Amino acid sequence: MMTENQRKAIRVDLQLIADMIEPNSRVLDIGCEDGTLLDYLVNFKQVDGRGIELSTEGVNACVSAGLPVIQGDADTDLATYPDN
């Protein structure tokens, strides 16, 4: 879980994206990298968030942080990602 200091350190581009997301909405973060944005959204905007990430390192970082992320390629694997 992200601490208050980490929240303050979120990258400006990620903060701009987060500002567009309504609290309590559902989000699929495609290419979630290490989960920084997803973690922020889950913990500070109470979204129901999931992620898909290509790199093993990114998936491991997300899973270690308790984030629901799967490893996959958005170009090919989104077709099999469940609707809703």
PDB file of C-alpha atoms in Angstrom:
ATOM      1  CA  MET A   1       0.000   0.000   0.000  1.00  0.00           C
ATOM      2  CA  MET A   2       1.200   3.484  -0.856  1.00  0.00           C
ATOM      3  CA  THR A   3       2.233   5.728   2.032  1.00  0.00           C
ATOM      4  CA  GLU A   4       1.333   9.408   2.240  1.00  0.00           C
ATOM      5  CA  ASN A   5       4.879  10.379   1.218  1.00  0.00           C
ATOM      6  CA  GLN A   6       4.707   8.099  -1.812  1.00  0.00           C
ATOM      7  CA  ARG A   7       1.339   9.587  -2.749  1.00  0.00           C
ATOM      8  CA  LYS A   8       2.873  13.040  -2.733  1.00  0.00           C
ATOM      9  CA  ALA A   9       5.668  11.749  -4.968  1.00  0.00           C
ATOM     10  CA  ILE A  10       3.393  10.338  -7.689  1.00  0.00           C
ATOM     11  CA  ARG A  11       4.541  11.463 -11.128  1.00  0.00           C
ATOM     12  CA  VAL A  12       2.748  14.477 -12.564  1.00  0.00           C
ATOM     13  CA  ASP A  13       1.479  12.539 -15.596  1.00  0.00           C
ATOM     14  CA  LEU A  14       0.019   9.831 -13.372  1.00  0.00           C
ATOM     15  CA  GLN A  15      -1.617  12.450 -11.158  1.00  0.00           C
ATOM     16  CA  LEU A  16      -3.243  14.018 -14.231  1.00  0.00           C
ATOM     17  CA  ILE A  17      -4.646  10.628 -15.217  1.00  0.00           C
ATOM     18  CA  ALA A  18      -5.811   9.930 -11.659  1.00  0.00           C
ATOM     19  CA  ASP A  19      -7.614  13.270 -11.563  1.00  0.00           C
ATOM     20  CA  MET A  20      -9.764  12.128 -14.517  1.00  0.00           C
ATOM     21  CA  ILE A  21     -10.925   8.947 -12.737  1.00  0.00           C
ATOM     22  CA  GLU A  22     -14.090   9.147 -10.680  1.00  0.00           C
ATOM     23  CA  PRO A  23     -13.930   7.663  -7.179  1.00  0.00           C
ATOM     24  CA  ASN A  24     -15.481   4.202  -6.813  1.00  0.00           C
ATOM     25  CA  SER A  25     -15.280   3.467 -10.544  1.00  0.00           C
ATOM     26  CA  ARG A  26     -13.847   0.392 -12.262  1.00  0.00           C
ATOM     27  CA  VAL A  27     -10.464   0.628 -13.964  1.00  0.00           C
ATOM     28  CA  LEU A  28      -8.349  -1.664 -16.105  1.00  0.00           C
ATOM     29  CA  ASP A  29      -4.805  -0.264 -16.121  1.00  0.00           C
ATOM     30  CA  ILE A  30      -3.227  -1.511 -19.339  1.00  0.00           C
ATOM     31  CA  GLY A  31       0.546  -1.433 -19.137  1.00  0.00           C
ATOM     32  CA  CYS A  32       0.478  -0.758 -15.415  1.00  0.00           C
ATOM     33  CA  GLU A  33       4.270  -1.052 -15.025  1.00  0.00           C
ATOM     34  CA  ASP A  34       5.070  -1.252 -11.285  1.00  0.00           C
ATOM     35  CA  GLY A  35       1.474  -0.416 -10.284  1.00  0.00           C
ATOM     36  CA  THR A  36       2.047   3.132  -9.051  1.00  0.00           C
ATOM     37  CA  LEU A  37      -1.091   4.539 -10.684  1.00  0.00           C
ATOM     38  CA  LEU A  38      -3.185   1.483  -9.904  1.00  0.00           C
ATOM     39  CA  ASP A  39      -2.121   1.555  -6.262  1.00  0.00           C
ATOM     40  CA  TYR A  40      -2.992   5.249  -6.017  1.00  0.00           C
ATOM     41  CA  LEU A  41      -6.403   4.696  -7.582  1.00  0.00           C
ATOM     42  CA  VAL A  42      -7.220   1.705  -5.378  1.00  0.00           C
ATOM     43  CA  ASN A  43      -6.116   3.328  -2.138  1.00  0.00           C
ATOM     44  CA  PHE A  44      -7.017   6.979  -2.616  1.00  0.00           C
ATOM     45  CA  LYS A  45      -9.944   6.881  -5.032  1.00  0.00           C
ATOM     46  CA  GLN A  46     -11.364   3.524  -3.917  1.00  0.00           C
ATOM     47  CA  VAL A  47     -11.602   2.203  -7.462  1.00  0.00           C
ATOM     48  CA  ASP A  48     -12.127  -1.444  -8.292  1.00  0.00           C
ATOM     49  CA  GLY A  49      -8.874  -1.723 -10.202  1.00  0.00           C
ATOM     50  CA  ARG A  50      -7.125  -4.434 -12.174  1.00  0.00           C
ATOM     51  CA  GLY A  51      -3.990  -4.351 -14.285  1.00  0.00           C
ATOM     52  CA  ILE A  52      -2.313  -6.065 -17.196  1.00  0.00           C
ATOM     53  CA  GLU A  53       1.456  -5.768 -17.645  1.00  0.00           C
ATOM     54  CA  LEU A  54       3.889  -7.297 -20.097  1.00  0.00           C
ATOM     55  CA  SER A  55       7.055  -7.308 -17.978  1.00  0.00           C
ATOM     56  CA  THR A  56       7.678  -9.920 -15.316  1.00  0.00           C
ATOM     57  CA  GLU A  57       9.311  -7.277 -13.113  1.00  0.00           C
ATOM     58  CA  GLY A  58       6.236  -5.062 -13.265  1.00  0.00           C
ATOM     59  CA  VAL A  59       3.869  -7.931 -12.515  1.00  0.00           C
ATOM     60  CA  ASN A  60       6.025  -9.023  -9.583  1.00  0.00           C
ATOM     61  CA  ALA A  61       6.094  -5.474  -8.184  1.00  0.00           C
ATOM     62  CA  CYS A  62       2.313  -5.207  -8.458  1.00  0.00           C
ATOM     63  CA  VAL A  63       1.596  -8.592  -6.936  1.00  0.00           C
ATOM     64  CA  SER A  64       4.060  -7.870  -4.120  1.00  0.00           C
ATOM     65  CA  ALA A  65       2.072  -4.709  -3.391  1.00  0.00           C
ATOM     66  CA  GLY A  66      -1.153  -6.732  -3.288  1.00  0.00           C
ATOM     67  CA  LEU A  67      -2.500  -5.432  -6.595  1.00  0.00           C
ATOM     68  CA  PRO A  68      -4.576  -7.687  -8.884  1.00  0.00           C
ATOM     69  CA  VAL A  69      -2.438  -7.762 -12.022  1.00  0.00           C
ATOM     70  CA  ILE A  70      -1.958 -10.389 -14.699  1.00  0.00           C
ATOM     71  CA  GLN A  71       0.933 -10.757 -17.092  1.00  0.00           C
ATOM     72  CA  GLY A  72      -0.067 -10.290 -20.679  1.00  0.00           C
ATOM     73  CA  ASP A  73       0.366  -8.409 -23.927  1.00  0.00           C
ATOM     74  CA  ALA A  74      -2.349  -5.818 -24.503  1.00  0.00           C
ATOM     75  CA  ASP A  75      -2.066  -6.264 -28.273  1.00  0.00           C
ATOM     76  CA  THR A  76      -3.017  -9.932 -28.120  1.00  0.00           C
ATOM     77  CA  ASP A  77      -4.362 -10.791 -24.667  1.00  0.00           C
ATOM     78  CA  LEU A  78      -7.092  -8.181 -24.199  1.00  0.00           C
ATOM     79  CA  ALA A  79      -9.357 -10.155 -26.522  1.00  0.00           C
ATOM     80  CA  THR A  80      -9.448 -12.915 -23.906  1.00  0.00           C
ATOM     81  CA  TYR A  81      -9.800 -10.571 -20.912  1.00  0.00           C
ATOM     82  CA  PRO A  82     -13.280 -10.994 -19.419  1.00  0.00           C
ATOM     83  CA  ASP A  83     -15.918  -8.337 -20.087  1.00  0.00           C
ATOM     84  CA  ASN A  84     -17.377  -6.356 -17.195  1.00  0.00           C
TER      85      ASN A  84
END
